[in-house]
Amino acid sequence: MEHIIAGSHSFLPVANVKKPGVLLATALLLASCSSAPPRSLITPLPAVAKQPLPAPSQQKAPELVRGVWLATVSRLDWPPVTSVNASSTAMRINQQQKALSDKLDKLKSLGINTVFFQVKPDGTALWPSKILPWSDMLTGNIGEDPGYDPLQFMLDEAHKRGMKVHAWFNPYRVSVNTKPTTVAELNRTLSLHPASVFVLRRDWIRTAGDRFVLDPGIPEARDWITSIVAEVVARYPVDGVQFDDYFYTESPGSSLNDSQTFMQYGQGFASKADWRRHNTQQLIEQVSRTIKQLKPNVEFGVSPAGVWRNLSHDPAGSDTRGAAAYDEAYADTRRWVQQGLLDYIAPQLYWPFSRDAARYDVLAKWWANVVKPTNTRLYIGVALYKVGEPSKNEPDWTINGGVPELKKQLDLNESMPQINGTILFRENYLNQPQTQQAVSYLRSRWGS
């Protein structure tokens, strides 16, 4: 999602992994060997991956979601950059916790009831994980204990205010760049417990979009991601889990080289594209089943690119001309809704009504029709980051501070029974000068 500012079968069976305690023990048996390098740090979750999903709950969400994404990658929304250079650990902790509490107070005053908190921005964690090293976003150094548990702090503070928290994971990203300094920092984690997957499983790492990423075609890598989600769901009272739109993340000049992986695992598929979509499907299936086995009441959702497929490529697609999740990220997002794998889907509809190539209303109505015969809830991702920003192609965002466009989008969302909420991308734009008219409008519309 951050780029807008700008998606298994080779394991031994384990019988009847049904109890949360057993699953947690299975998921957490990672990174426990001191010998380097270990043969494998992965304890797969096959029984979970093969269990049928429980029947979806008929109970609808008690209230419309009024949400916001709170990004930690590159410290976009939190923690404050200045806190990392604080003169003492105590001062850094105080600055970070106060900043988060202040943000939650403001969100509460605006009527926000759900925060989508990025707990895994890359190959690091914002909780004391047995699988991932600590995030350098907190201290400036990968693997350095920040002296508190940010995820637990967020949950305590949000729940105290009557707000829900969904743990937002970027599944495959390992780093935000491939600079020599980044490589050196990742390599330095080898002596840590846990070390970075970059050094423990270098054979899983690829370069794509000028970032280090995991190869989604490797079954053990998908199991590893699933175990990370299991760790959080088992240990924390999160209200939900969300994956963003980063599945296969290539750029024209930096494509993912998975030719060897395709040769190894792609037999029987008509094309590499079909195989890639199968890999993404496998991840979604096993994560969905893992969450439901651990805690059936924890929601699982995905926030994909707004266009599934264009009508020109598929008669079931939307009347748009945008980059499509199915073809670009190899994510068949519509299918996940139809199969009941998701509790909710939150497509990123980051365009105004007047953007002919991807009209907001066209896409919102298309998604409403997709979820209509299912039990999957629909939340719409809205482009707060564009509000008040001059744009040749989308001038509506600056007319009267962007309020008329925002009002039209919220009016449409709230007029359609299939749309169960709105999520703003992203939190720090609520604090920018160009959005203040829109913020005042949100407060008057949503605030208490």
XYZ file of C-alpha atoms in Angstrom:
448
model
C 0.000 0.000 0.000
C 2.826 2.402 0.735
C 3.796 2.430 -2.923
C 0.627 4.364 -3.642
C 2.292 7.384 -2.032
C 4.099 6.746 -4.764
C 0.580 -10.096 -3.677
C 1.690 -25.522 0.003
C 2.472 -28.910 -0.416
C 6.024 -29.981 0.209
C 5.890 -30.805 3.886
C 5.428 -33.833 6.082
C 1.944 -34.346 7.553
C 1.278 -33.559 11.179
C -1.910 -35.171 12.393
C -4.773 -33.195 13.874
C -3.148 -29.871 14.653
C -6.339 -28.387 16.050
C -5.655 -27.031 19.509
C -4.268 -23.475 19.738
C -1.605 -24.590 22.197
C -0.357 -27.259 19.853
C -0.416 -24.938 16.879
C 1.393 -22.206 18.748
C 4.070 -24.626 19.839
C 4.363 -25.747 16.234
C 4.504 -22.205 14.921
C 7.033 -21.039 17.463
C 9.556 -23.833 17.077
C 11.640 -21.497 14.989
C 15.033 -19.896 15.299
C 15.859 -21.958 18.369
C 19.116 -23.512 17.200
C 22.360 -21.785 18.008
C 24.298 -23.596 15.286
C 24.728 -21.544 12.136
C 23.327 -21.908 9.635
C 20.520 -24.251 10.718
C 19.254 -26.716 8.161
C 15.759 -25.291 8.365
C 13.983 -22.948 10.728
C 10.568 -23.830 9.416
C 8.019 -26.007 11.118
C 5.139 -26.119 8.633
C 1.474 -26.133 9.477
C 0.078 -28.702 7.033
C -2.943 -29.921 8.972
C -4.123 -26.374 9.384
C -3.571 -25.707 5.699
C -5.757 -28.681 4.771
C -8.612 -28.334 7.256
C -11.919 -27.104 5.793
C -12.876 -23.591 6.771
C -15.577 -23.283 9.424
C -18.947 -22.024 8.236
C -18.869 -18.241 7.989
C -20.641 -16.335 10.726
C -23.980 -14.869 9.742
C -23.514 -12.003 12.169
C -22.714 -8.744 10.445
C -20.374 -6.144 11.883
C -22.274 -4.216 14.561
C -21.171 -0.863 13.167
C -19.699 0.565 10.003
C -15.923 0.508 10.034
C -14.406 3.973 10.061
C -10.767 3.041 9.766
C -7.301 4.354 9.127
C -4.057 2.708 8.087
C -1.137 3.490 10.375
C 2.116 2.715 8.550
C 5.421 2.025 10.277
C 7.512 1.215 7.193
C 10.100 3.996 6.764
C 8.404 5.576 9.832
C 5.755 7.034 7.527
C 3.178 7.510 10.298
C 4.923 6.211 13.430
C 7.248 6.132 15.342
C 8.530 9.731 15.188
C 11.873 9.920 13.412
C 13.208 12.173 16.180
C 12.507 9.539 18.841
C 15.152 7.220 17.427
C 17.835 9.766 18.300
C 16.548 10.402 21.829
C 19.235 10.888 24.483
C 18.114 7.872 26.527
C 16.093 4.698 26.183
C 13.505 6.003 28.628
C 13.101 9.204 26.656
C 12.745 7.300 23.363
C 10.087 5.000 24.832
C 8.236 7.978 26.294
C 8.288 9.854 22.973
C 7.074 6.860 20.994
C 4.315 5.943 23.418
C 3.119 9.533 23.805
C 3.071 9.984 20.016
C 0.929 6.875 19.625
C -1.421 7.827 22.471
C -1.834 11.315 21.025
C -2.628 9.865 17.608
C -5.258 7.571 19.095
C -6.839 10.483 20.954
C -7.115 12.410 17.701
C -8.463 9.403 15.803
C -11.054 8.836 18.519
C -12.156 12.490 18.280
C -12.605 12.064 14.513
C -14.837 9.044 15.011
C -12.280 6.493 13.792
C -13.140 3.116 15.332
C -10.565 0.789 13.727
C -6.790 1.157 13.280
C -4.932 -1.006 10.777
C -1.518 -1.037 12.460
C 1.508 -2.172 10.459
C 3.224 -4.713 12.707
C 5.414 -6.300 10.017
C 6.671 -3.564 7.688
C 9.377 -5.768 6.137
C 11.404 -8.688 7.476
C 11.233 -7.293 11.010
C 8.646 -7.141 13.793
C 7.029 -4.603 16.113
C 6.531 -7.222 18.823
C 9.002 -9.526 20.620
C 8.943 -12.289 18.019
C 10.670 -15.642 18.159
C 10.719 -15.656 14.352
C 11.636 -12.107 13.262
C 14.199 -9.684 14.656
C 13.021 -6.408 16.180
C 12.267 -3.657 13.666
C 14.915 -0.995 13.209
C 12.032 1.490 12.866
C 11.965 1.559 16.683
C 15.636 2.009 17.586
C 17.548 2.508 14.336
C 19.056 -0.990 14.568
C 17.569 -4.267 13.377
C 17.238 -6.664 16.291
C 17.621 -4.104 19.076
C 15.056 -4.526 21.848
C 13.124 -1.241 22.124
C 12.437 -1.793 25.817
C 8.678 -2.283 25.443
C 6.162 -4.123 23.280
C 4.700 -1.682 20.715
C 1.961 -4.059 19.565
C 0.776 -4.688 23.120
C 0.931 -0.959 23.854
C -1.158 -0.186 20.771
C -3.727 -2.841 21.689
C -4.010 -1.636 25.287
C -4.357 2.022 24.324
C -6.772 1.470 21.427
C -8.992 -0.980 23.310
C -9.071 1.416 26.264
C -10.592 3.965 23.860
C -13.090 1.483 22.440
C -11.204 1.148 19.146
C -10.341 -2.061 17.301
C -6.889 -2.972 16.011
C -6.087 -5.085 12.965
C -2.489 -6.272 12.700
C -1.332 -5.289 9.223
C 1.371 -7.501 7.686
C 3.406 -7.007 4.560
C 3.918 -10.697 3.791
C 6.848 -10.868 1.387
C 8.931 -7.707 1.723
C 12.312 -8.177 3.431
C 13.716 -4.655 2.933
C 12.695 -1.368 1.328
C 15.877 -1.124 -0.757
C 18.934 -3.125 -1.809
C 21.655 -0.644 -0.849
C 25.016 -2.003 0.350
C 24.337 -0.456 3.767
C 21.081 -2.396 3.988
C 22.823 -5.636 3.002
C 25.467 -5.010 5.675
C 22.822 -4.347 8.322
C 20.916 -7.500 7.434
C 24.132 -9.537 7.463
C 24.976 -8.239 10.934
C 21.874 -9.981 12.308
C 23.478 -13.408 11.867
C 24.566 -13.459 15.521
C 21.079 -12.480 16.739
C 18.315 -14.782 17.916
C 16.273 -14.585 15.827
C 18.365 -13.442 12.893
C 16.954 -12.010 9.676
C 15.527 -14.427 7.128
C 17.889 -12.649 4.729
C 20.852 -14.468 6.282
C 19.113 -17.608 7.516
C 17.433 -18.471 4.229
C 19.317 -16.593 1.531
C 17.940 -19.118 -0.972
C 14.448 -17.701 -0.423
C 15.459 -14.110 -1.176
C 14.924 -12.402 -4.522
C 15.209 -8.831 -5.741
C 12.052 -7.213 -7.148
C 10.928 -3.628 -7.352
C 14.396 -2.665 -6.078
C 13.687 -4.416 -2.783
C 14.641 -7.705 -1.229
C 11.580 -9.958 -1.119
C 10.733 -13.561 -0.392
C 10.029 -15.746 -3.399
C 6.271 -16.516 -3.145
C 6.743 -19.723 -5.136
C 8.664 -21.473 -2.349
C 6.217 -23.470 -0.182
C 8.419 -23.249 2.916
C 8.513 -19.459 2.616
C 4.715 -19.375 2.650
C 4.687 -21.649 5.699
C 7.112 -19.269 7.388
C 4.824 -16.285 6.749
C 1.884 -18.281 8.080
C 3.793 -19.074 11.269
C 4.455 -15.356 11.817
C 0.749 -14.578 11.599
C 0.037 -17.519 13.923
C 2.462 -16.133 16.486
C 0.648 -12.796 16.630
C -2.877 -14.221 16.603
C -2.081 -16.759 19.341
C -0.308 -14.290 21.627
C -2.243 -11.034 21.207
C -5.892 -9.929 21.419
C -5.887 -8.487 17.891
C -9.295 -7.885 16.354
C -8.118 -8.729 12.872
C -5.243 -9.498 10.514
C -4.712 -7.755 7.203
C -2.387 -8.331 4.263
C -1.734 -5.415 1.936
C -1.389 -5.598 -1.846
C 2.262 -6.716 -1.935
C 2.153 -10.274 -3.234
C 4.244 -10.379 -6.403
C 5.771 -6.905 -6.499
C 7.750 -6.254 -9.618
C 8.663 -3.067 -11.417
C 9.544 -2.767 -15.119
C 13.228 -2.391 -14.364
C 13.348 -4.811 -11.444
C 11.363 -7.988 -12.083
C 11.284 -11.003 -9.795
C 13.569 -13.723 -11.115
C 11.698 -16.876 -10.131
C 12.609 -18.978 -13.166
C 14.377 -21.629 -11.071
C 11.476 -21.764 -8.630
C 9.052 -22.191 -11.512
C 11.141 -25.045 -12.904
C 11.095 -26.726 -9.490
C 7.447 -26.196 -8.503
C 5.580 -25.128 -11.643
C 4.977 -28.450 -13.350
C 1.387 -28.883 -14.432
C 0.627 -25.195 -14.842
C -0.190 -23.785 -18.260
C 1.795 -20.622 -17.615
C 4.014 -18.980 -15.058
C 1.215 -16.468 -14.444
C -1.219 -19.243 -13.473
C 1.405 -20.790 -11.211
C 2.077 -17.453 -9.528
C -1.637 -16.959 -8.869
C -1.746 -20.457 -7.420
C 1.078 -19.541 -5.035
C -0.744 -16.443 -3.811
C -3.911 -18.510 -3.437
C -2.051 -21.058 -1.310
C -0.808 -18.367 1.058
C -4.271 -16.861 1.507
C -5.849 -20.272 2.095
C -3.403 -21.423 4.722
C -3.315 -18.096 6.571
C -7.116 -17.970 6.596
C -7.388 -21.479 8.003
C -4.647 -20.915 10.547
C -6.377 -17.830 11.954
C -9.750 -19.574 12.131
C -8.250 -22.577 13.917
C -6.494 -20.400 16.463
C -9.186 -17.780 17.077
C -12.304 -17.959 14.905
C -13.396 -14.470 15.931
C -10.259 -12.771 14.591
C -11.085 -11.283 11.193
C -8.861 -11.890 8.183
C -8.823 -9.412 5.331
C -6.811 -8.258 2.359
C -6.448 -4.753 0.947
C -5.686 -5.277 -2.739
C -5.260 -2.878 -5.613
C -8.684 -1.508 -6.525
C -8.972 -3.187 -9.925
C -9.352 -6.975 -9.996
C -9.391 -7.185 -13.817
C -10.393 -4.785 -16.534
C -13.437 -5.504 -18.686
C -11.191 -5.468 -21.759
C -9.389 -8.546 -20.376
C -12.284 -10.330 -18.701
C -16.083 -10.093 -19.108
C -16.380 -10.303 -15.312
C -14.027 -7.355 -14.833
C -14.754 -3.703 -14.102
C -15.193 -1.019 -16.749
C -11.760 0.420 -16.004
C -8.313 0.729 -17.499
C -6.128 0.390 -14.420
C -3.350 -1.904 -13.220
C -5.100 -5.114 -12.241
C -4.307 -7.237 -9.188
C -4.990 -10.444 -11.126
C -2.501 -9.609 -13.884
C 0.067 -7.462 -12.063
C 0.268 -8.866 -8.516
C -0.950 -12.369 -9.478
C -3.704 -12.101 -6.868
C -7.152 -13.446 -7.786
C -8.841 -11.281 -5.185
C -12.380 -11.839 -6.487
C -11.955 -15.590 -6.108
C -10.964 -15.264 -2.434
C -14.223 -13.448 -1.749
C -16.249 -16.047 -3.630
C -14.558 -18.913 -1.771
C -15.168 -17.407 1.677
C -11.463 -17.191 2.509
C -11.758 -13.598 3.754
C -13.895 -11.986 6.430
C -13.469 -8.699 4.593
C -11.837 -7.188 1.550
C -10.680 -3.566 1.446
C -9.869 -2.605 -2.157
C -7.856 0.578 -2.584
C -10.140 2.836 -4.622
C -7.737 5.751 -4.786
C -9.386 7.734 -7.613
C -12.101 10.399 -7.815
C -15.490 10.079 -9.528
C -14.109 11.941 -12.529
C -11.116 9.665 -13.195
C -12.412 7.925 -16.286
C -9.794 5.143 -16.317
C -10.807 4.021 -12.816
C -13.922 5.799 -11.594
C -14.532 5.573 -7.867
C -18.252 4.848 -8.245
C -17.737 2.264 -10.999
C -15.310 0.305 -8.831
C -17.261 0.660 -5.586
C -20.382 -0.707 -7.282
C -18.397 -3.494 -8.966
C -16.999 -4.636 -5.614
C -20.432 -4.346 -3.994
C -21.744 -6.794 -6.589
C -18.829 -9.173 -5.939
C -19.486 -9.385 -2.182
C -23.299 -9.339 -2.477
C -23.876 -13.127 -2.667
C -21.138 -13.852 -0.073
C -20.485 -13.394 3.641
C -17.385 -11.255 2.971
C -17.655 -7.661 4.171
C -16.510 -4.792 1.966
C -14.534 -1.846 3.283
C -13.368 0.771 0.783
C -9.867 2.220 0.948
C -9.987 5.989 0.301
C -7.078 8.194 -0.852
C -6.684 10.652 2.011
C -3.117 11.180 0.774
C -4.444 12.826 -2.397
C -6.749 15.282 -0.623
C -5.582 18.864 -1.171
C -2.761 17.793 -3.481
C -2.703 19.519 -6.897
C -3.047 16.987 -9.712
C -3.408 17.543 -13.441
C -5.310 14.284 -13.888
C -7.392 14.530 -10.712
C -8.144 18.217 -9.987
C -11.170 17.329 -7.843
C -8.930 16.667 -4.843
C -8.158 20.387 -4.490
C -11.645 21.871 -5.030
C -12.754 23.320 -1.674
C -9.984 21.416 0.093
C -11.133 18.116 -1.398
C -14.264 18.090 0.763
C -16.841 17.695 -2.061
C -14.992 14.692 -3.511
C -14.538 13.100 -0.091
C -18.215 13.712 0.717
C -19.330 12.059 -2.539
C -17.206 8.999 -1.793
C -18.450 8.643 1.785
C -22.051 9.256 0.698
C -21.799 6.459 -1.854
C -20.192 4.098 0.675
C -22.898 4.734 3.240
C -25.726 4.484 0.699
C -24.882 0.943 -0.372
C -25.785 -1.873 2.039
C -22.953 -4.053 0.679
C -20.314 -1.501 1.752
C -19.561 -1.952 5.449
C -17.001 0.779 5.992
C -14.277 3.154 4.829
C -10.541 3.131 5.560
C -8.371 6.216 5.080
C -4.865 5.945 3.665
C -3.052 6.995 5.797
C -2.868 8.370 9.335
C -0.217 11.077 9.051
C -2.128 12.811 6.261
C -4.681 13.763 8.911
C -1.963 16.050 10.288
C -0.974 17.799 7.046
C -1.934 21.414 6.196
C -3.551 20.516 2.869
C -6.071 18.101 4.443
C -7.379 20.289 7.274
C -10.659 21.212 5.583
C -11.285 17.530 4.978
C -10.308 16.652 8.555
C -12.806 19.202 9.877
C -15.426 17.677 7.622
C -14.630 14.155 8.871
C -14.911 15.345 12.470
C -18.318 16.870 11.801
C -19.511 13.753 9.970
C -17.994 10.967 12.079
C -16.917 12.563 15.340
C -18.862 12.285 18.562
